[in-house]
Amino acid sequence: MSSIFELSPRCMELRKKLIDFVENDCLPAEEIYENQVGTGDKRWTTTPAIMEELKAKAKSLGLWNLFLNKSYPEGPGLTNLEYATLCEITGRCPRVAPEALNCSAPDTGNMEVFAKYGTPEQKQKYLVPLMNGEIRSAFAMTEIAVASSDATNIETRIERVGDHYIINGHKWWISGAGDPRCKVYLVMGKSDPDNESKYRQQSIVIVPSDTPGVEVVRPMTVFGYDDAPEGHCEVKFTNVKIPVSNIIAGEGRGFEVIQGRLGPGRIHHCMRAIGMAERALDLMITRVTDPSRRTFGRVLARHGTVAADVAKIRIEVNAARLMVLAAADKIDKTNAKGALRDIAMAKVMVPQVLQRALDLAIQAHGAAGLSQDFPLARLYAGARTLRIADGPDEVHIQQLARYELMRGDEIREKNKAIKARHDQIVDNGSKL
C-alpha cells in the first residue's frame, strides 16, 4: 500500500497502535460489550460500561477523533487517505472499535458539519462535548412516507415564525436516536418549498433531543437486530420549536451541507467494510483449514470450490481497498465534490464485495455461520444495509453512468482526430 499511497510516519505509528488496540482490547471486549447491553426496560436506558474503559484507553493512546481531517483545526491533522487506512482496522470490530475511538457514525458526520458550518456558539455547545465523547447525536433525514433516496422528496417542514422555527415531520431509520446519550439531532426539512430551485428548498437545523414535540416512536430492526443502545429509530417532530439561531449555515443550504457530510462518510463506511471483509475471510480460512472438520475424507480447504472461493474473496477485497483509497486520495487532492465519481464507484462496489465475502464465509461455516456463535450473521445484516444507507446502489450507479455518458462528444472528437491522422498517413504513402 505504501508503494502506491504515501503515508506519513505519524500515520504508520498510529496504525501500529490501533492494530494493537483493536486486537488486544476491542475484539476481546466484543462479547462483553454485547452482554452489557441492557435487556427489557433497560435496553434503551443503559450503555455498556466497558465502552467507557475503552474510550479512556483510546484517548491515552492518542487514538481519538482521528476522522476529522487536517483542514479542521479541531482534528488531529490526518488526511482522508491516512484516516481511511485506520478506519479499515476499526472495521474488524465494528460494534466496538469505532465508538471507542469516537469515530462512529452518525457522530463523525455531525461533528464535521459543526466543524465546517457551525457558529462559535454552536461549536461550543455541541461540537466540544461530541468531540470529548460526552454526548452522542443523530442525523434526521430519511422519511417514512416518501422515497428518501431522492432527498428533494423530503416533506418535513421547517417554518419560520418570528424568532423561531416550527418543525413538523415524520422520520425513520434515524441512527443513534435510541441512545440515552443522544442529546442533539441535525434535522433536514423544507424551509422554502416554493423555491424555484429544488436544491434550495431544504435547510438543516439543530434540535436538542429533549425539545418538546420530539418523540422516539420505536426502534427499527435490521434482520431482527436492533443495534441497541444506539438503534435506528422512527422519530416524530410535532410543533417542535427552536430558535432561529439553530440553523446550520443558513436557510436553503441543506443540500450543500449534506453533500459535504456524506462524501467522506461514505468513504468511512467503505473502509470499515473492508475491515469487516478481512475478518470474514479470516474466519472462513480458520474454519476451512480446521483439521477436525472433514468432508468426504478431506479438510474443507482441500475441496476445489472452497479454495477457489477464498482466492476470489482475496482478489475482490484487495481491488475494493484500492478503489476506496483512490477515492480518499481524490478527496484530499480536490474535495468531496471533485471526487463524486470515485466515491460513487466505491460505495457501489465495496458493500457488494463485503456481502459476497460474508455469504461465502457463512456457507463455509454451515448452520453455525447463521448463529449467534459467530459474528457473521450480524456482519451480514450490516453489509446488506450498506447497499441502501447513504444512498442506494441504484442512485450511485445512475450518477456514475451520467458522468460517463457525458464523455460521448469528447470520445467522438478523439476518434475523428484519429481517423483524420490515419487518412493523412495513407495520403503520405503510409509513412509518418
XYZ file of C-alpha atoms in Angstrom:
432
model
C 0.000 0.000 0.000
C 2.759 2.436 0.927
C 4.322 1.920 -2.502
C 1.180 3.371 -4.102
C -0.097 5.818 -1.475
C 2.264 7.803 0.711
C 1.538 7.593 4.423
C 3.261 9.816 6.950
C 5.463 8.313 9.683
C 2.872 9.548 12.183
C 0.111 7.639 10.392
C 2.235 4.486 10.339
C 2.776 4.811 14.086
C -0.971 5.305 14.640
C -1.657 2.195 12.546
C 0.656 0.168 14.743
C -1.040 1.418 17.923
C -4.508 0.912 16.507
C -3.894 -2.648 15.358
C -2.678 -3.495 18.862
C -5.661 -1.737 20.475
C -8.238 -3.478 18.269
C -6.667 -6.934 18.567
C -5.829 -6.809 22.266
C -8.667 -4.688 23.668
C -11.625 -4.218 21.321
C -12.007 -7.726 19.915
C -11.583 -9.388 23.340
C -14.177 -6.954 24.729
C -16.696 -7.547 21.933
C -18.685 -10.285 23.680
C -18.508 -8.432 26.996
C -19.935 -5.327 25.312
C -22.869 -7.290 23.911
C -23.541 -8.898 27.305
C -23.604 -5.461 28.933
C -26.211 -4.069 26.524
C -29.387 -3.709 28.559
C -32.348 -6.062 28.322
C -36.054 -5.464 28.778
C -36.887 -1.992 30.123
C -33.179 -1.172 30.427
C -32.336 -1.857 26.789
C -32.629 1.805 25.758
C -31.670 3.431 29.050
C -28.244 1.921 29.787
C -24.939 1.696 27.937
C -22.145 -0.894 28.251
C -19.718 0.118 30.993
C -16.734 -1.391 29.204
C -17.071 1.171 26.418
C -16.048 3.975 28.776
C -12.932 1.999 29.711
C -12.068 1.508 26.053
C -12.628 5.198 25.306
C -10.333 6.199 28.152
C -7.599 3.914 26.872
C -8.008 5.127 23.280
C -7.638 8.717 24.481
C -4.486 7.848 26.416
C -3.006 6.241 23.283
C -3.772 9.260 21.089
C -6.355 7.250 19.121
C -9.138 9.818 19.463
C -11.187 11.762 16.894
C -8.919 10.530 14.120
C -11.634 11.090 11.474
C -11.611 14.915 11.373
C -9.180 15.669 8.555
C -6.367 18.186 8.539
C -8.463 21.005 7.089
C -10.101 21.371 10.523
C -8.095 22.843 13.396
C -10.124 20.724 15.842
C -8.829 17.480 14.292
C -5.588 15.507 14.642
C -4.236 16.603 11.253
C -4.579 13.430 9.167
C -5.536 13.321 5.513
C -8.655 11.463 4.359
C -6.343 8.862 2.826
C -4.469 8.339 6.073
C -7.653 8.042 8.098
C -9.072 5.582 5.556
C -6.236 3.172 6.320
C -7.001 3.464 10.035
C -10.735 3.169 9.532
C -10.261 -0.248 7.927
C -8.680 -1.539 11.126
C -11.698 -0.481 13.205
C -13.962 -2.309 10.752
C -12.699 -5.617 12.091
C -14.665 -4.861 15.266
C -17.453 -2.579 14.004
C -19.703 -2.587 17.077
C -16.929 -1.571 19.470
C -13.803 -0.086 17.899
C -15.258 2.946 16.054
C -17.096 4.221 19.129
C -14.075 3.537 21.350
C -12.133 5.984 19.156
C -15.036 8.474 18.998
C -15.101 7.725 15.276
C -18.519 6.147 14.806
C -21.431 7.238 12.662
C -23.547 9.309 12.804
C -21.434 11.362 15.209
C -18.498 11.707 12.823
C -20.632 13.270 10.090
C -22.412 15.524 12.558
C -19.152 16.685 14.113
C -17.842 17.504 10.646
C -20.984 19.575 9.974
C -20.494 21.525 13.202
C -16.771 21.965 12.489
C -17.357 23.205 8.931
C -20.576 25.189 9.238
C -21.195 25.772 12.943
C -21.119 29.183 14.585
C -18.775 29.642 17.557
C -21.768 29.250 19.878
C -22.948 26.056 18.126
C -19.449 24.601 18.269
C -19.086 25.325 21.963
C -22.475 23.859 22.819
C -22.401 20.748 20.641
C -19.069 20.136 18.912
C -16.964 20.307 22.063
C -18.970 17.703 24.047
C -19.278 15.497 20.956
C -15.512 15.564 20.425
C -14.992 14.854 24.111
C -17.209 11.778 23.804
C -19.555 13.153 26.459
C -22.714 13.082 24.321
C -23.949 11.443 21.125
C -26.090 12.675 18.232
C -28.384 11.719 15.354
C -28.988 12.903 11.789
C -32.658 13.000 10.793
C -33.235 12.951 7.055
C -34.944 9.719 5.896
C -38.749 9.816 5.987
C -41.373 7.122 6.308
C -43.842 8.496 3.738
C -41.586 9.296 0.752
C -38.774 7.745 -1.282
C -35.936 9.406 0.597
C -33.175 8.232 -1.739
C -34.236 11.354 -3.667
C -33.727 13.941 -0.945
C -35.823 16.514 -2.821
C -38.834 14.435 -1.723
C -38.302 15.280 1.939
C -41.567 16.658 3.362
C -40.639 17.730 6.895
C -41.493 21.421 7.255
C -39.267 23.995 8.913
C -41.382 27.148 9.135
C -40.106 30.427 10.490
C -42.410 32.143 12.963
C -40.824 35.295 14.349
C -37.545 34.393 16.039
C -38.245 30.661 15.975
C -38.644 27.722 13.614
C -41.537 25.312 13.982
C -40.739 21.779 12.789
C -43.240 19.120 11.785
C -42.191 15.831 10.218
C -42.091 12.067 10.480
C -38.666 10.421 10.136
C -37.388 6.870 10.443
C -34.142 4.893 10.352
C -32.587 7.659 12.450
C -29.389 6.047 13.694
C -28.402 6.880 17.252
C -31.811 8.230 18.273
C -32.347 5.390 20.765
C -29.179 6.113 22.734
C -29.747 7.731 26.152
C -26.609 9.794 25.455
C -28.115 11.280 22.247
C -28.545 14.966 23.076
C -28.893 16.592 19.669
C -30.421 15.980 16.248
C -29.492 17.583 12.960
C -32.824 17.672 11.127
C -33.295 18.182 7.387
C -36.554 19.648 6.140
C -38.067 22.161 3.742
C -37.875 25.789 4.794
C -38.732 27.191 1.345
C -40.830 24.612 -0.537
C -41.744 27.117 -3.291
C -38.167 27.995 -4.211
C -37.566 27.674 -7.985
C -34.516 25.509 -7.313
C -35.477 22.198 -5.794
C -31.991 22.102 -4.267
C -32.514 25.360 -2.342
C -35.752 24.366 -0.630
C -34.108 22.458 2.218
C -32.386 23.554 5.397
C -30.755 21.772 8.317
C -31.481 22.798 11.883
C -30.241 21.807 15.328
C -32.844 20.197 17.580
C -31.921 19.282 21.173
C -33.297 15.803 21.827
C -35.261 16.935 24.896
C -37.192 19.609 22.974
C -40.967 19.265 23.487
C -42.574 17.581 20.487
C -39.683 15.207 19.745
C -40.958 11.634 20.044
C -38.914 8.482 19.549
C -41.687 6.151 18.389
C -39.855 2.832 18.159
C -36.527 1.217 17.284
C -36.385 -0.431 13.859
C -34.742 -3.822 13.368
C -32.393 -4.999 10.617
C -32.940 -8.733 10.069
C -34.005 -8.853 13.720
C -31.055 -6.838 15.126
C -31.996 -3.607 16.889
C -28.404 -2.359 17.368
C -29.098 -1.175 20.920
C -28.198 1.066 22.591
C -27.912 3.400 19.568
C -30.629 1.894 17.398
C -32.217 3.101 14.178
C -35.461 4.746 15.206
C -38.723 6.108 13.957
C -38.986 9.693 15.209
C -41.809 12.249 15.039
C -41.363 16.015 15.246
C -44.634 17.702 16.195
C -44.676 21.507 16.506
C -41.073 21.417 17.667
C -39.988 24.966 18.456
C -36.352 26.058 18.236
C -34.648 29.478 17.969
C -33.593 30.710 14.512
C -30.004 30.640 15.780
C -30.220 26.839 15.454
C -29.986 26.981 11.649
C -26.906 25.330 10.118
C -25.102 27.506 7.527
C -28.272 29.420 6.601
C -31.658 28.788 5.059
C -31.690 26.884 1.771
C -28.230 25.340 2.217
C -29.357 21.889 3.322
C -28.215 20.116 0.157
C -24.815 21.765 0.287
C -24.361 20.626 3.880
C -25.413 17.000 3.334
C -23.210 16.611 0.259
C -20.205 17.762 2.257
C -21.224 15.459 5.098
C -21.956 12.319 3.088
C -18.849 12.260 0.858
C -16.201 11.493 3.500
C -18.787 9.498 5.474
C -19.288 7.099 2.576
C -15.535 6.536 2.440
C -15.516 5.808 6.181
C -18.296 3.222 5.733
C -16.433 1.630 2.830
C -13.142 1.315 4.670
C -14.824 -0.190 7.713
C -16.478 -2.599 5.271
C -13.032 -3.640 4.006
C -12.077 -4.438 7.592
C -15.263 -6.464 8.006
C -14.455 -8.383 4.811
C -10.964 -9.150 6.076
C -12.430 -10.527 9.288
C -14.907 -12.636 7.312
C -12.038 -14.053 5.261
C -10.029 -14.812 8.407
C -12.986 -16.653 9.916
C -13.505 -18.584 6.704
C -9.857 -19.618 6.455
C -9.864 -20.694 10.113
C -12.929 -22.823 9.504
C -11.918 -24.491 6.250
C -8.383 -25.356 7.441
C -9.580 -26.838 10.745
C -8.272 -30.441 10.668
C -11.168 -31.631 12.824
C -13.698 -30.686 10.154
C -13.524 -33.052 7.230
C -15.985 -33.949 4.498
C -15.528 -36.932 2.218
C -12.151 -37.628 3.789
C -10.664 -34.163 3.304
C -10.498 -30.871 5.184
C -12.784 -28.310 3.582
C -9.906 -26.310 2.114
C -8.874 -29.306 0.014
C -12.111 -29.102 -1.943
C -11.603 -27.071 -5.094
C -14.661 -24.869 -4.813
C -13.812 -23.807 -1.262
C -10.217 -22.951 -2.133
C -11.388 -21.016 -5.191
C -13.831 -19.022 -3.043
C -11.009 -17.998 -0.709
C -8.916 -16.824 -3.658
C -11.815 -14.891 -5.186
C -12.527 -13.086 -1.925
C -8.877 -12.087 -1.599
C -8.841 -10.667 -5.144
C -12.066 -8.710 -4.666
C -11.147 -7.320 -1.251
C -7.749 -6.099 -2.447
C -9.311 -4.458 -5.502
C -12.034 -2.835 -3.381
C -9.475 -1.471 -0.927
C -7.509 0.233 -3.686
C -10.690 1.773 -5.084
C -11.600 3.292 -1.717
C -8.094 4.576 -1.064
C -8.067 6.171 -4.516
C -11.351 7.925 -3.682
C -9.971 9.164 -0.349
C -6.857 10.429 -2.103
C -9.038 12.228 -4.657
C -10.967 13.963 -1.869
C -7.655 15.179 -0.430
C -6.443 16.492 -3.794
C -9.725 18.124 -4.857
C -12.657 17.923 -2.439
C -15.688 15.694 -1.882
C -17.469 17.245 -4.868
C -14.462 16.677 -7.113
C -14.341 13.027 -6.053
C -18.035 12.234 -6.602
C -17.313 9.696 -9.349
C -14.722 7.868 -7.267
C -16.924 7.891 -4.173
C -19.879 6.527 -6.167
C -17.796 3.650 -7.573
C -16.521 2.725 -4.116
C -19.947 2.988 -2.494
C -21.381 0.553 -5.057
C -18.513 -1.912 -5.211
C -17.422 -2.291 -1.593
C -20.698 -3.317 0.109
C -21.275 -5.878 -2.661
C -17.779 -7.309 -2.166
C -18.376 -7.452 1.588
C -21.735 -9.138 1.101
C -20.192 -11.810 -1.138
C -17.319 -12.386 1.297
C -19.730 -12.833 4.194
C -22.051 -15.058 2.186
C -19.195 -17.417 1.310
C -17.849 -17.346 4.867
C -21.306 -18.234 6.196
C -21.568 -21.047 3.674
C -18.220 -22.439 4.802
C -19.451 -22.454 8.417
C -22.687 -24.220 7.569
C -25.548 -23.668 10.013
C -23.102 -22.254 12.572
C -22.500 -19.279 10.289
C -26.114 -18.221 10.743
C -25.993 -18.450 14.524
C -25.077 -16.221 17.442
C -21.903 -18.266 17.979
C -20.146 -16.362 15.182
C -20.307 -12.666 14.172
C -21.027 -13.450 10.521
C -24.829 -13.117 10.600
C -24.683 -9.734 12.303
C -21.964 -8.539 9.940
C -24.107 -9.675 7.013
C -27.024 -7.576 8.268
C -24.723 -4.553 8.325
C -23.334 -5.328 4.877
C -26.780 -5.574 3.330
C -27.785 -2.316 4.995
C -24.813 -0.521 3.432
C -26.251 -1.124 -0.030
C -29.146 1.154 0.972
C -27.704 3.523 3.591
C -26.159 6.815 2.433
C -27.745 6.335 -0.993
C -28.792 3.012 -2.536
C -26.697 1.302 -5.198
C -29.094 2.414 -7.939
C -28.622 6.125 -7.183
C -24.836 5.881 -7.295
C -24.914 3.768 -10.467
C -27.214 6.289 -12.135
C -24.931 9.132 -11.099
C -21.853 7.304 -12.330
C -23.495 6.451 -15.654
C -24.383 10.120 -16.139
C -20.756 11.136 -15.636
C -19.530 8.504 -18.079
C -22.104 9.245 -20.768
C -21.195 12.930 -20.685
C -17.901 11.907 -22.304
C -19.658 10.918 -25.541
C -18.844 14.072 -27.525
C -15.242 14.072 -26.299
C -14.760 10.448 -27.399
C -16.273 11.151 -30.826
C -13.944 14.106 -31.339
C -10.974 11.994 -30.344
C -11.971 9.259 -32.793
C -12.367 11.864 -35.561
C -8.840 13.080 -34.885
C -7.521 9.518 -35.031
C -9.327 8.920 -38.334
C -8.022 12.198 -39.785
C -4.474 11.293 -38.779
C -4.926 7.841 -40.351
C -6.029 9.415 -43.649
C -3.079 11.798 -43.525
C -0.633 8.899 -43.116
C -2.248 6.997 -46.017
C -2.061 10.099 -48.253
C 1.621 10.330 -47.400
C 2.323 6.884 -48.806
C 1.624 5.154 -45.499
C 4.568 6.946 -43.921
C 4.537 9.073 -40.790
